[in-house]
mmCIF file of C-alpha atoms and ligand atoms in Angstrom:
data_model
loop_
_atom_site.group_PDB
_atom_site.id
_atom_site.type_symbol
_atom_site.label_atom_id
_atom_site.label_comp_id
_atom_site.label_asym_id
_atom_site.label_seq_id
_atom_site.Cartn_x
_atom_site.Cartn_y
_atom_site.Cartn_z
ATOM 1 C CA UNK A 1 -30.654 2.653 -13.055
ATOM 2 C CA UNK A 2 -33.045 5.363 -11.773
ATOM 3 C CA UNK A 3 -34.784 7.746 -13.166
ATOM 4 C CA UNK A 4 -35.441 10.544 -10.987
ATOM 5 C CA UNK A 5 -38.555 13.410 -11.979
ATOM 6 C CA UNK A 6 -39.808 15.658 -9.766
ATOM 7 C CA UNK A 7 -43.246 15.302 -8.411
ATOM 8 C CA UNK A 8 -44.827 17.854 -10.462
ATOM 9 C CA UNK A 9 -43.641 15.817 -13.476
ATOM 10 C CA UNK A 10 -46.516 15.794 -15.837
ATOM 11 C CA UNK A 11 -47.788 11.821 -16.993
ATOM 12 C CA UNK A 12 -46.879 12.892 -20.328
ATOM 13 C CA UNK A 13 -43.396 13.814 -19.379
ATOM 14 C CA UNK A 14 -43.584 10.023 -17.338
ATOM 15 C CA UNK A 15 -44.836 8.406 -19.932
ATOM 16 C CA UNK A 16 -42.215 9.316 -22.486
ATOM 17 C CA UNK A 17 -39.556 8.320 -19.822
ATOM 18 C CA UNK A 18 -41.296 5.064 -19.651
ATOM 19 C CA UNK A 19 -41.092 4.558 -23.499
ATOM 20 C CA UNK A 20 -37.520 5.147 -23.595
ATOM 21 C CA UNK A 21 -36.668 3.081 -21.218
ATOM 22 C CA UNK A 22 -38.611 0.327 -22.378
ATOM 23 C CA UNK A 23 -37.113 0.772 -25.741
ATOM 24 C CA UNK A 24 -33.516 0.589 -24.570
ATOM 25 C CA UNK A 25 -35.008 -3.372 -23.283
ATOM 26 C CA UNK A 26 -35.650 -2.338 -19.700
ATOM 27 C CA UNK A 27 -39.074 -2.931 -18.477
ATOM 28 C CA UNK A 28 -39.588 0.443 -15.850
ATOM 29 C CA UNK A 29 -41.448 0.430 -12.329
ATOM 30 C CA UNK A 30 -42.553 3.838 -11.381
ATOM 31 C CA UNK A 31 -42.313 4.658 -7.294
ATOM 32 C CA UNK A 32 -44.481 7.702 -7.009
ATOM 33 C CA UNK A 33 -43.179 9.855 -3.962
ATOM 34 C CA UNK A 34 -44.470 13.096 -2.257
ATOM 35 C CA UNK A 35 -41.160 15.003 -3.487
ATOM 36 C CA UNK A 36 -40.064 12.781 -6.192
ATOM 37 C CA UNK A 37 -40.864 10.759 -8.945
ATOM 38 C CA UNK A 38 -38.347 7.450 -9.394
ATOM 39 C CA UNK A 39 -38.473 5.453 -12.329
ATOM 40 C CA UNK A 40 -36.588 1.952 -12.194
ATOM 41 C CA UNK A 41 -34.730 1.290 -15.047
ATOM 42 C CA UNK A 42 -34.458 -2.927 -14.547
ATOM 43 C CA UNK A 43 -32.447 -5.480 -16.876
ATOM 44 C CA UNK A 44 -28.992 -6.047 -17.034
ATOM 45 C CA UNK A 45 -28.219 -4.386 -20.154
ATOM 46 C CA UNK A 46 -25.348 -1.164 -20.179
ATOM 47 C CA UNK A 47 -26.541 1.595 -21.355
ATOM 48 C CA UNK A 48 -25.492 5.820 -21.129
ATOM 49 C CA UNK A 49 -27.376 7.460 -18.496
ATOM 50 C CA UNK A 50 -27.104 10.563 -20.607
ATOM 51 C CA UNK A 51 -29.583 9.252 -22.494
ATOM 52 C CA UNK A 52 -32.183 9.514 -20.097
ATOM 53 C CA UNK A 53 -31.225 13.021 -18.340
ATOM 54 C CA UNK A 54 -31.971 15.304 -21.318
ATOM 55 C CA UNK A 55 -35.480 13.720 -21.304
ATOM 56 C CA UNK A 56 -38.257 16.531 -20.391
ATOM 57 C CA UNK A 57 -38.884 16.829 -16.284
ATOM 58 C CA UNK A 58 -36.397 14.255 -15.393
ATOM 59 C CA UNK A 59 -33.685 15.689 -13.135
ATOM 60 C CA UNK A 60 -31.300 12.933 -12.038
ATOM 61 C CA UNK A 61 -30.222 9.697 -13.305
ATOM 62 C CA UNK A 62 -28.400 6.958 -10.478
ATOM 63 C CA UNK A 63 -26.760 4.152 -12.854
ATOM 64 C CA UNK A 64 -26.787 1.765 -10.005
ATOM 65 C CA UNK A 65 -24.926 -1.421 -12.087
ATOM 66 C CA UNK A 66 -21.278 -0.953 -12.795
ATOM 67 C CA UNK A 67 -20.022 -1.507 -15.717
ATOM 68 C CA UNK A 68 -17.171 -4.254 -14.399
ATOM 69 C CA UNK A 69 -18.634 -7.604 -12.870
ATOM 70 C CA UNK A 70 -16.076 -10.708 -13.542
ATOM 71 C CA UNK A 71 -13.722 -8.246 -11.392
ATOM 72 C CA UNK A 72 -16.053 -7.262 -8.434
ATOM 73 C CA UNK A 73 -16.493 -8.645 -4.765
ATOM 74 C CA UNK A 74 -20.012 -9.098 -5.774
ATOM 75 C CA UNK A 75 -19.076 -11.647 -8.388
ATOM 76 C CA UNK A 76 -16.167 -13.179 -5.743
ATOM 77 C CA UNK A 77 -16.193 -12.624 -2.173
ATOM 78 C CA UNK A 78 -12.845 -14.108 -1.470
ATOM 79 C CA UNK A 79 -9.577 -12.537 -2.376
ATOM 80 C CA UNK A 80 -7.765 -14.147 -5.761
ATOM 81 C CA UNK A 81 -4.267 -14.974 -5.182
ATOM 82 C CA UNK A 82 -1.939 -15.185 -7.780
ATOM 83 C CA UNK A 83 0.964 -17.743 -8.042
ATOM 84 C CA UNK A 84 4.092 -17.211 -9.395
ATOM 85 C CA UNK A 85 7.429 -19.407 -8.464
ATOM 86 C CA UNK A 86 6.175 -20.040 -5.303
ATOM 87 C CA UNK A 87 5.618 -16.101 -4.457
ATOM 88 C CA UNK A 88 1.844 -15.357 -3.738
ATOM 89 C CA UNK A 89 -0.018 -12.093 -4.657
ATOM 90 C CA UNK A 90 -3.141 -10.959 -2.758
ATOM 91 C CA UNK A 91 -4.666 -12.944 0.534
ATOM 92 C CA UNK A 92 -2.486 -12.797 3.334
ATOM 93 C CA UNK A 93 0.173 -12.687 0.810
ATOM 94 C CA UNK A 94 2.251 -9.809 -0.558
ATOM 95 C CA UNK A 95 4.811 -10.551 -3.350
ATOM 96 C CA UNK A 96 8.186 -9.159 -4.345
ATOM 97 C CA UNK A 97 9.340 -8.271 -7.563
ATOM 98 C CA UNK A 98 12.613 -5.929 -7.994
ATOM 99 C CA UNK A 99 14.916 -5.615 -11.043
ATOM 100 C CA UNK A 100 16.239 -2.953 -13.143
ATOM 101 C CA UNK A 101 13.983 -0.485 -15.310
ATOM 102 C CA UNK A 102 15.389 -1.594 -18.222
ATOM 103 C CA UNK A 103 17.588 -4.913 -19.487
ATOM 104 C CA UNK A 104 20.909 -3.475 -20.810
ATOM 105 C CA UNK A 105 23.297 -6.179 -20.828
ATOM 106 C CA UNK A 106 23.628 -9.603 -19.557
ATOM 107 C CA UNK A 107 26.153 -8.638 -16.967
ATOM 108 C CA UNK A 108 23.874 -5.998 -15.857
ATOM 109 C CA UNK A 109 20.808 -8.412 -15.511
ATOM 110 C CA UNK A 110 23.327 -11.044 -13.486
ATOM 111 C CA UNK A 111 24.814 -8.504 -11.297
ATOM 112 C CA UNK A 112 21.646 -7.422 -10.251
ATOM 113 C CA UNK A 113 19.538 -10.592 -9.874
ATOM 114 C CA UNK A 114 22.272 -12.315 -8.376
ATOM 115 C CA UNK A 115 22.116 -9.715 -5.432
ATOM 116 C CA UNK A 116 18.744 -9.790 -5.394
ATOM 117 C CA UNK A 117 18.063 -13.644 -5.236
ATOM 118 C CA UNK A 118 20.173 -13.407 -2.168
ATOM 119 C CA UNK A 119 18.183 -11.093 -0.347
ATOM 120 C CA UNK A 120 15.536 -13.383 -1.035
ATOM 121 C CA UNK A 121 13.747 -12.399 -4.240
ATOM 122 C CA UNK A 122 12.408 -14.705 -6.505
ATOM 123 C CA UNK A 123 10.992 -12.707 -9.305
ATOM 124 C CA UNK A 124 12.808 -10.172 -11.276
ATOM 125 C CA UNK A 125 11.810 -7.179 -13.465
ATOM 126 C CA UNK A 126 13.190 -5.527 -16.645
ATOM 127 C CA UNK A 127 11.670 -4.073 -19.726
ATOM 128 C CA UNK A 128 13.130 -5.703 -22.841
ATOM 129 C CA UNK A 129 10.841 -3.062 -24.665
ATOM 130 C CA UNK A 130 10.505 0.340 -23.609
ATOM 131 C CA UNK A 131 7.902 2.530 -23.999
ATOM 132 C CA UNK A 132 9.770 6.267 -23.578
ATOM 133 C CA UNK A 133 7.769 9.354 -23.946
ATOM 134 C CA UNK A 134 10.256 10.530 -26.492
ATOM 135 C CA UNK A 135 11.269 8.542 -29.430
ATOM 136 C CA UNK A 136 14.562 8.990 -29.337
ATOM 137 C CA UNK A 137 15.384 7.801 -25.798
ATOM 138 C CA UNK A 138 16.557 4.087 -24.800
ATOM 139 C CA UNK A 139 13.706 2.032 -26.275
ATOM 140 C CA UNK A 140 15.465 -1.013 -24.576
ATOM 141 C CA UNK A 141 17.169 -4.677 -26.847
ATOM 142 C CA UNK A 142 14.347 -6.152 -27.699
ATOM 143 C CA UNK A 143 14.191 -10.218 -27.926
ATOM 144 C CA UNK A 144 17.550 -9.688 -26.880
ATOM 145 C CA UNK A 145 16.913 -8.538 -23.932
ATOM 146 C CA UNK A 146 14.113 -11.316 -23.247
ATOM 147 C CA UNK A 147 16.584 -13.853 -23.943
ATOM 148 C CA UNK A 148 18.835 -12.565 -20.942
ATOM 149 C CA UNK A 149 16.090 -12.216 -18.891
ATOM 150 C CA UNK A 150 15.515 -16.089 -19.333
ATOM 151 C CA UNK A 151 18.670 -17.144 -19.024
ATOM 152 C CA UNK A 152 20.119 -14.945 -15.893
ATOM 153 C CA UNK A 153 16.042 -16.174 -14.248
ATOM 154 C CA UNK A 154 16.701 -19.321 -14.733
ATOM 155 C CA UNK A 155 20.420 -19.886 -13.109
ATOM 156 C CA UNK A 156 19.606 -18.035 -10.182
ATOM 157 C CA UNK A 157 15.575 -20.180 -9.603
ATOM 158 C CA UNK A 158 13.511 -16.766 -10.284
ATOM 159 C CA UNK A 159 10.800 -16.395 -12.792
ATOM 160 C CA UNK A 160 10.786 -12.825 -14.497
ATOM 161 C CA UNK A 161 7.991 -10.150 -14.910
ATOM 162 C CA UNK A 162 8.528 -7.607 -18.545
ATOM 163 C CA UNK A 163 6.425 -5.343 -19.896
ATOM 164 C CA UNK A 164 4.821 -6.168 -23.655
ATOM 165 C CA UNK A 165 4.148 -3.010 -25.870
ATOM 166 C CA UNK A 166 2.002 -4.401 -28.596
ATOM 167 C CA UNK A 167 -0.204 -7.310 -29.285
ATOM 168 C CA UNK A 168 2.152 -8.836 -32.147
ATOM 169 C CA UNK A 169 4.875 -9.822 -29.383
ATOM 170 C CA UNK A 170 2.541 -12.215 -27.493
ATOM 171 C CA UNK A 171 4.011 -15.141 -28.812
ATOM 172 C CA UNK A 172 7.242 -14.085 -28.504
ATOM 173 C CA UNK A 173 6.763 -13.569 -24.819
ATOM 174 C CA UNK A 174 5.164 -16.714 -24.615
ATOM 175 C CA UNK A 175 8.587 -18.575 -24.753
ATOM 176 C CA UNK A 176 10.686 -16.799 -22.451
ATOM 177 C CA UNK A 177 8.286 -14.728 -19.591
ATOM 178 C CA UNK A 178 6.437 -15.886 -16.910
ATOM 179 C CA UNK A 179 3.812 -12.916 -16.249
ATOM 180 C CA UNK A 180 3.269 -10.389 -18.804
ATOM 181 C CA UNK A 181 3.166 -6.630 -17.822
ATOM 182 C CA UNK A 182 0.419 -4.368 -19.162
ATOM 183 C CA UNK A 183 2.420 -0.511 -19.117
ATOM 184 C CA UNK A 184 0.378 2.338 -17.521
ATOM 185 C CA UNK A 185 0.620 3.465 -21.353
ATOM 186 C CA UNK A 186 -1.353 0.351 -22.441
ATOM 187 C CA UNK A 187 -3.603 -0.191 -19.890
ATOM 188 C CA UNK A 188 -6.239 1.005 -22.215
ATOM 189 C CA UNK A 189 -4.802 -0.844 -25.244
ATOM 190 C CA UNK A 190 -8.137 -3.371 -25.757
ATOM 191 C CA UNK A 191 -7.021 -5.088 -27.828
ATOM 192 C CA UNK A 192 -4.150 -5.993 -26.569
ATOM 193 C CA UNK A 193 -5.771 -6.946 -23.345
ATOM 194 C CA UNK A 194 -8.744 -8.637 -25.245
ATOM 195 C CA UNK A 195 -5.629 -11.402 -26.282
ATOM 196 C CA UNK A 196 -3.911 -11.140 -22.951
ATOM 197 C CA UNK A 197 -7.516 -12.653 -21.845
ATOM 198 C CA UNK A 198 -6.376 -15.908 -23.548
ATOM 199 C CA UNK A 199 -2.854 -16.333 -22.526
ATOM 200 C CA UNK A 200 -2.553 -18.682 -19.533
ATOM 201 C CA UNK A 201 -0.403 -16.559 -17.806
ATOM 202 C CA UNK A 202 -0.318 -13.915 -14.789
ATOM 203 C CA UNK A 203 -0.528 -10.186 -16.099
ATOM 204 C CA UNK A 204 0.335 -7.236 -14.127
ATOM 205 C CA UNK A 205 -1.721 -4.453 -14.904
ATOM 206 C CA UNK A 206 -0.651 -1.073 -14.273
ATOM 207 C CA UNK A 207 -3.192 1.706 -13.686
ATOM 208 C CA UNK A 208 -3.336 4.693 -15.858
ATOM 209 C CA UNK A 209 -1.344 7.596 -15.763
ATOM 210 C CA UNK A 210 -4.934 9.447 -15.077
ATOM 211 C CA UNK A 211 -7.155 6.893 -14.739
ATOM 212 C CA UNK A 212 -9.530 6.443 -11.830
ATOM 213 C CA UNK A 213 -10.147 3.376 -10.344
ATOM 214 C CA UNK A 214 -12.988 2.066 -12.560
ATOM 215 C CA UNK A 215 -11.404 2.353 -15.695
ATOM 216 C CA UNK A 216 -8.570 0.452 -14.314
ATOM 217 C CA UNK A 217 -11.055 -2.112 -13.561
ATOM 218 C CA UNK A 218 -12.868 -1.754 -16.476
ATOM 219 C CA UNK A 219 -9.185 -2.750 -17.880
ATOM 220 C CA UNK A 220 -8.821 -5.492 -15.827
ATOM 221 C CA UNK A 221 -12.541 -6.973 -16.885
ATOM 222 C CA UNK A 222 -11.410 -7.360 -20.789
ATOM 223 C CA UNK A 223 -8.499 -9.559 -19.464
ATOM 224 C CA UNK A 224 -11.099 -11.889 -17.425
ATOM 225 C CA UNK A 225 -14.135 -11.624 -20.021
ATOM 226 C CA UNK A 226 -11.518 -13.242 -22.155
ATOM 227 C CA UNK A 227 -10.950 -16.020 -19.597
ATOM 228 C CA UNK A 228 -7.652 -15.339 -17.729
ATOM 229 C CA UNK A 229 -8.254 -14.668 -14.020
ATOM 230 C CA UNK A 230 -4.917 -14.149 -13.108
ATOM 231 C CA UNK A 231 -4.651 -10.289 -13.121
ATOM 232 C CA UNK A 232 -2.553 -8.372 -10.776
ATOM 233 C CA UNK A 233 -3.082 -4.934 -10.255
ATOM 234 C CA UNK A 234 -0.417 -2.086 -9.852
ATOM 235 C CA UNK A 235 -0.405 1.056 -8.368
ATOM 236 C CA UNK A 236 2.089 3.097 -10.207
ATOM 237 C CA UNK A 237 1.372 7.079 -9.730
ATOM 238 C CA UNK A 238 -1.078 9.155 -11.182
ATOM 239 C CA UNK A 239 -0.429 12.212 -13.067
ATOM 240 C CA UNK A 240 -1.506 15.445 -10.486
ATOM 241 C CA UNK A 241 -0.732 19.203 -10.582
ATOM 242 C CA UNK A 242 2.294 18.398 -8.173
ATOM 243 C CA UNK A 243 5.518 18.380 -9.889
ATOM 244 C CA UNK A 244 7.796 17.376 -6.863
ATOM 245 C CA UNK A 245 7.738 13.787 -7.291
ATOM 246 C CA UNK A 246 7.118 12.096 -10.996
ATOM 247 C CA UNK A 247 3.958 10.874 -10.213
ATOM 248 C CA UNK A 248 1.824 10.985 -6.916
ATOM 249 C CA UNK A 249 1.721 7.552 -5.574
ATOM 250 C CA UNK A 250 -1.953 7.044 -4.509
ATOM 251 C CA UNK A 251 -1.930 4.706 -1.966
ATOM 252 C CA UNK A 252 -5.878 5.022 -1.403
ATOM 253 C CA UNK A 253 -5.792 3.123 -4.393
ATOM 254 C CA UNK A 254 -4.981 0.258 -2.027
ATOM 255 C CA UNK A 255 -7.929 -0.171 0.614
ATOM 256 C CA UNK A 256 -10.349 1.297 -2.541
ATOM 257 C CA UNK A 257 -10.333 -1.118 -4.995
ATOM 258 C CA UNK A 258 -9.726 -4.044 -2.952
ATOM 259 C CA UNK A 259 -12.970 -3.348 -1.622
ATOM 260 C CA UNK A 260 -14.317 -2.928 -5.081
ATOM 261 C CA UNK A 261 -12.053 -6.376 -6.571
ATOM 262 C CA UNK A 262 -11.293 -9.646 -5.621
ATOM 263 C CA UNK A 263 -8.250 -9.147 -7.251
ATOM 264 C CA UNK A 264 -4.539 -8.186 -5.636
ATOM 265 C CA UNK A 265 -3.571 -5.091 -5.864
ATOM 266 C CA UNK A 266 0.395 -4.194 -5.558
ATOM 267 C CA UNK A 267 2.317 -1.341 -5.745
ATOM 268 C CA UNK A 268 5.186 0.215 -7.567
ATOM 269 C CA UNK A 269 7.002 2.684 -5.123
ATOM 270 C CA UNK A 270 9.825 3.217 -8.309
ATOM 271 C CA UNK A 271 7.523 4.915 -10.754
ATOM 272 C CA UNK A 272 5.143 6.343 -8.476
ATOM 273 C CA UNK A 273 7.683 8.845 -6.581
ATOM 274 C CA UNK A 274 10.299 8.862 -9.471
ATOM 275 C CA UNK A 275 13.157 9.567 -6.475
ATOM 276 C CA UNK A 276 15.478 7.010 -4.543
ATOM 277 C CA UNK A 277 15.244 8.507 -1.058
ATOM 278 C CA UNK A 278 11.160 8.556 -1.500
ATOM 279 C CA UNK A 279 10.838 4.543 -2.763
ATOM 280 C CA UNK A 280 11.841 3.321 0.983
ATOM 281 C CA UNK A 281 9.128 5.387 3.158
ATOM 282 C CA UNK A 282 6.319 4.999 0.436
ATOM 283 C CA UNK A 283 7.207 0.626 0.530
ATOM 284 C CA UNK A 284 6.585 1.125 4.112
ATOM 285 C CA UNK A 285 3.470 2.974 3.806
ATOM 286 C CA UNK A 286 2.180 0.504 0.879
ATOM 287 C CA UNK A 287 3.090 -2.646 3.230
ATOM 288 C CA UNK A 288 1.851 -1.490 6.640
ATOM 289 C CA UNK A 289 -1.637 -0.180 3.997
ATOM 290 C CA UNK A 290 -2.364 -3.614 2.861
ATOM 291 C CA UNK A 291 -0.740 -3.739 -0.451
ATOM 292 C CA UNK A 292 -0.204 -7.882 -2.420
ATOM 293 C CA UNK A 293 3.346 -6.839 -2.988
ATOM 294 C CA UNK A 294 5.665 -4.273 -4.053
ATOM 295 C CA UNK A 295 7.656 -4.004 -7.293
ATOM 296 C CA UNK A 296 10.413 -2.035 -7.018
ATOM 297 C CA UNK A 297 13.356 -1.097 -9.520
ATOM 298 C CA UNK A 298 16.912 -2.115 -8.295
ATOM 299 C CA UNK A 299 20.055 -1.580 -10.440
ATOM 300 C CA UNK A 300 23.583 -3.270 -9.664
ATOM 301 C CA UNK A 301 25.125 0.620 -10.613
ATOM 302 C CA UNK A 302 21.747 2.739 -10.286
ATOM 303 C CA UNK A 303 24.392 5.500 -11.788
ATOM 304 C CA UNK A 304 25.007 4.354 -14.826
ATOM 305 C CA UNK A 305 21.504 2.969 -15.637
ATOM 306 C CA UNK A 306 20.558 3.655 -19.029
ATOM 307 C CA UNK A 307 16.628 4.457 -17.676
ATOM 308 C CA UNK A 308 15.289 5.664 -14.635
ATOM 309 C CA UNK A 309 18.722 5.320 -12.237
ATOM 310 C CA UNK A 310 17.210 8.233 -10.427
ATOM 311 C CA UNK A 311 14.461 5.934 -9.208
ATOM 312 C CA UNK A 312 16.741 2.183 -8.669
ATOM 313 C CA UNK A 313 17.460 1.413 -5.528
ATOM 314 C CA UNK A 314 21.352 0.024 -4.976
ATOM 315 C CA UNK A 315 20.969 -3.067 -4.243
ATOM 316 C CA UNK A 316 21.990 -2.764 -0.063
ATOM 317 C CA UNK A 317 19.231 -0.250 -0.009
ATOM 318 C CA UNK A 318 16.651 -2.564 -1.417
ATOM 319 C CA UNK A 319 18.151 -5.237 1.108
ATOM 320 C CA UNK A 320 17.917 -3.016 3.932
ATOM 321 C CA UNK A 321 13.973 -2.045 2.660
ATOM 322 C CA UNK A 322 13.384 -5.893 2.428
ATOM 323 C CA UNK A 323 14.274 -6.717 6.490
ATOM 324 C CA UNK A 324 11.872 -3.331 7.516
ATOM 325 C CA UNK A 325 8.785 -4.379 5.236
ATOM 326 C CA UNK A 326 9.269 -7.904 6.702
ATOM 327 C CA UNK A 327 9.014 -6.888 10.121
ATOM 328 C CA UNK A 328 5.912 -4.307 8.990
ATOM 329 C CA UNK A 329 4.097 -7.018 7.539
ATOM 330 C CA UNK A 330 2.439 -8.989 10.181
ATOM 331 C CA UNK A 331 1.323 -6.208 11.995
ATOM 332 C CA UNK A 332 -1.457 -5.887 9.293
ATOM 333 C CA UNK A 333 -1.788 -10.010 9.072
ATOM 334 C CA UNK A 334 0.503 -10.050 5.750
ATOM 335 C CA UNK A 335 3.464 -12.583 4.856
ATOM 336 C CA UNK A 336 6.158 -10.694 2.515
ATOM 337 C CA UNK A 337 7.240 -13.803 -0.092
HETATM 338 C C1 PEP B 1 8.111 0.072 -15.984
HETATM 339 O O1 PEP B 1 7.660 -0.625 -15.073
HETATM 340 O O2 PEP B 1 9.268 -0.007 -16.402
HETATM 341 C C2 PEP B 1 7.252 1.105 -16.590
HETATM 342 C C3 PEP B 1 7.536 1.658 -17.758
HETATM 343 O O3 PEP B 1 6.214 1.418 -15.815
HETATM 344 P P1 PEP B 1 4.876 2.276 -16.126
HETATM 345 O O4 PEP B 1 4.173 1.578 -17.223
HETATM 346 O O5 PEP B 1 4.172 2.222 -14.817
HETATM 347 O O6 PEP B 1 5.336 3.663 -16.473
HETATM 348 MN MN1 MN B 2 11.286 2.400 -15.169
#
């Protein structure tokens, strides 16, 4: 951190600057300059710049450490790839994951994941538990619902992805899922994350519905501090003033913080438009930006989907999207699995 004064800073105003910072446990180095005054802050401790700006003659404060290290390029230079059923995440690797919003019924699940695993798919989605903005829509089956996951998974060879709403449920999940996903409505749910840091399985962890890019990190850093590496990030949408699509899909998100993290970062086209028609273009655009996969949302009968139809691809679109992303893929040096 520095500590910036201005050069007619008087030494008592330095002085006191250098007795707070040493009390917070940094030791400060003073750089005297013809302009400017700048007072290192060093250590390794986190502290609140804010602290430091109110001080008399100081008029800018740099916080040069971030507050997220197990998930920086700093920390690891190379790119983490998760494994799942043979389907890697990150590297020259981009993943696929489709599968309705929401289990309803085991036919439902089969229909779809049957289509799907022909296409090619080997990991399927659906939310046994629901978070809805309003109480009294579908809140999805439950264990139920997990059960048919597992069972409809496991006679067509794919693993499953479903979202967990509370911390209670880990062991539950435990026995029938193979990566737990974090909700863009719990991705600042610590505690929940703190335990998701001991579970020995991948987690997919959605960003925010506003959150910038170094909260979701920060998010991602209680997972790892607890031990489990295996974090994949998703770009669902971020809530903006623009009321034409559901969310706005920031595909920035991409190049940004894989440049900031190790870790892969995919996208989910479904959520982050909120429309059919605009899932296809915006998988394009993720693939031919870089993205470690794609989950999408794909319904048997979109039209009678008891969540988000609007946004489920029929199952011929989602084939059709499949062959174009393939073909888009190794022009940026990716491998769609
Ligand atoms: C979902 O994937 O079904 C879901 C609810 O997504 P999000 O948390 O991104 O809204
Ligand atoms: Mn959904």
């Amino acid at each position: 951190m520095l500590v910036v004064m201005n050069s007619n800073a008087t030494e008592e105003q330095i002085a006191n600057v250098v007795k707070s910072i040493e009390s917070k446990g940094f030791e400060a180095r003073i750089s005297r300059g013809e302009i400017k005054i700048v007072i290192s802050a060093i250590g390794s401790k986190l502290t609140d710049k804010r602290d430091f700006e109110l001080l008399s003659g100081v008029t800018e404060v740099i916080q040069l450490t971030t507050s997220y290290k197990l998930t920086t390029r700093a920390f690891k230079s190379d790119d983490t790839i998760v494994e799942v059923n043979g389907v890697k995440f990150g590297g020259k690797y981009a993943g696929m994951i489709a599968g309705p919003c929401a289990v309803e019924t085991y036919e439902q699940v089969d229909e779809t994941a049957k289509k799907l695993s022909e296409i090619g798919v080997k990991i399927l989605r659906g939310g046994a538990f629901k978070p809805r903005t309003s109480p009294y829509a579908f809140q999805g089956i439950g264990e139920e619902g997990l059960k048919i996951l597992r069972s409809v998974a496991d006679k067509y060879g794919m693993a499953i992805a479903t979202e967990i709403i509370d911390v209670s449920q880990i062991d539950m999940f435990m026995k029938y899922v193979d990566i737990f996903q974090v909700g863009a409505r719990n991705m600042q749910n610590f505690n929940l994350l703190k335990e998701l840091g001991t579970v020995h399985k991948p987690i997919i962890l959605k960003r925010g519905l506003s959150s910038t890019y170094e909260e979701w990190l920060m998010s991602a850093e209680y997972i790892m501090a607890g031990g489990n590496g295996q974090i994949i990030l998703c770009e669902r949408g971020i809530r903006t003033f623009e009321t034409y699509t559901r969310n706005t899909l920031d595909l920035a998100a991409i190049p940004v913080v894989k440049k900031l993290s190790h870790l892969p970062v995919i996208v989910d086209p479904s959520h982050g438009t909120g429309l059919r028609d605009k899932v296809e273009p915006m998988s394009r655009a993720a693939v031919a930006g870089g993205c470690d996969g794609l989950i999408i949302e794909v319904h048997y009968n979109p039209d009678c989907a008891l969540c988000d139809g609007a946004q489920s691809l029929y199952p011929e679109q989602y084939k059709q999207l499949y062959d174009e992303i393939k073909q888009i893929a190794p022009i940026v040096g990716k491998e769609i699995l």
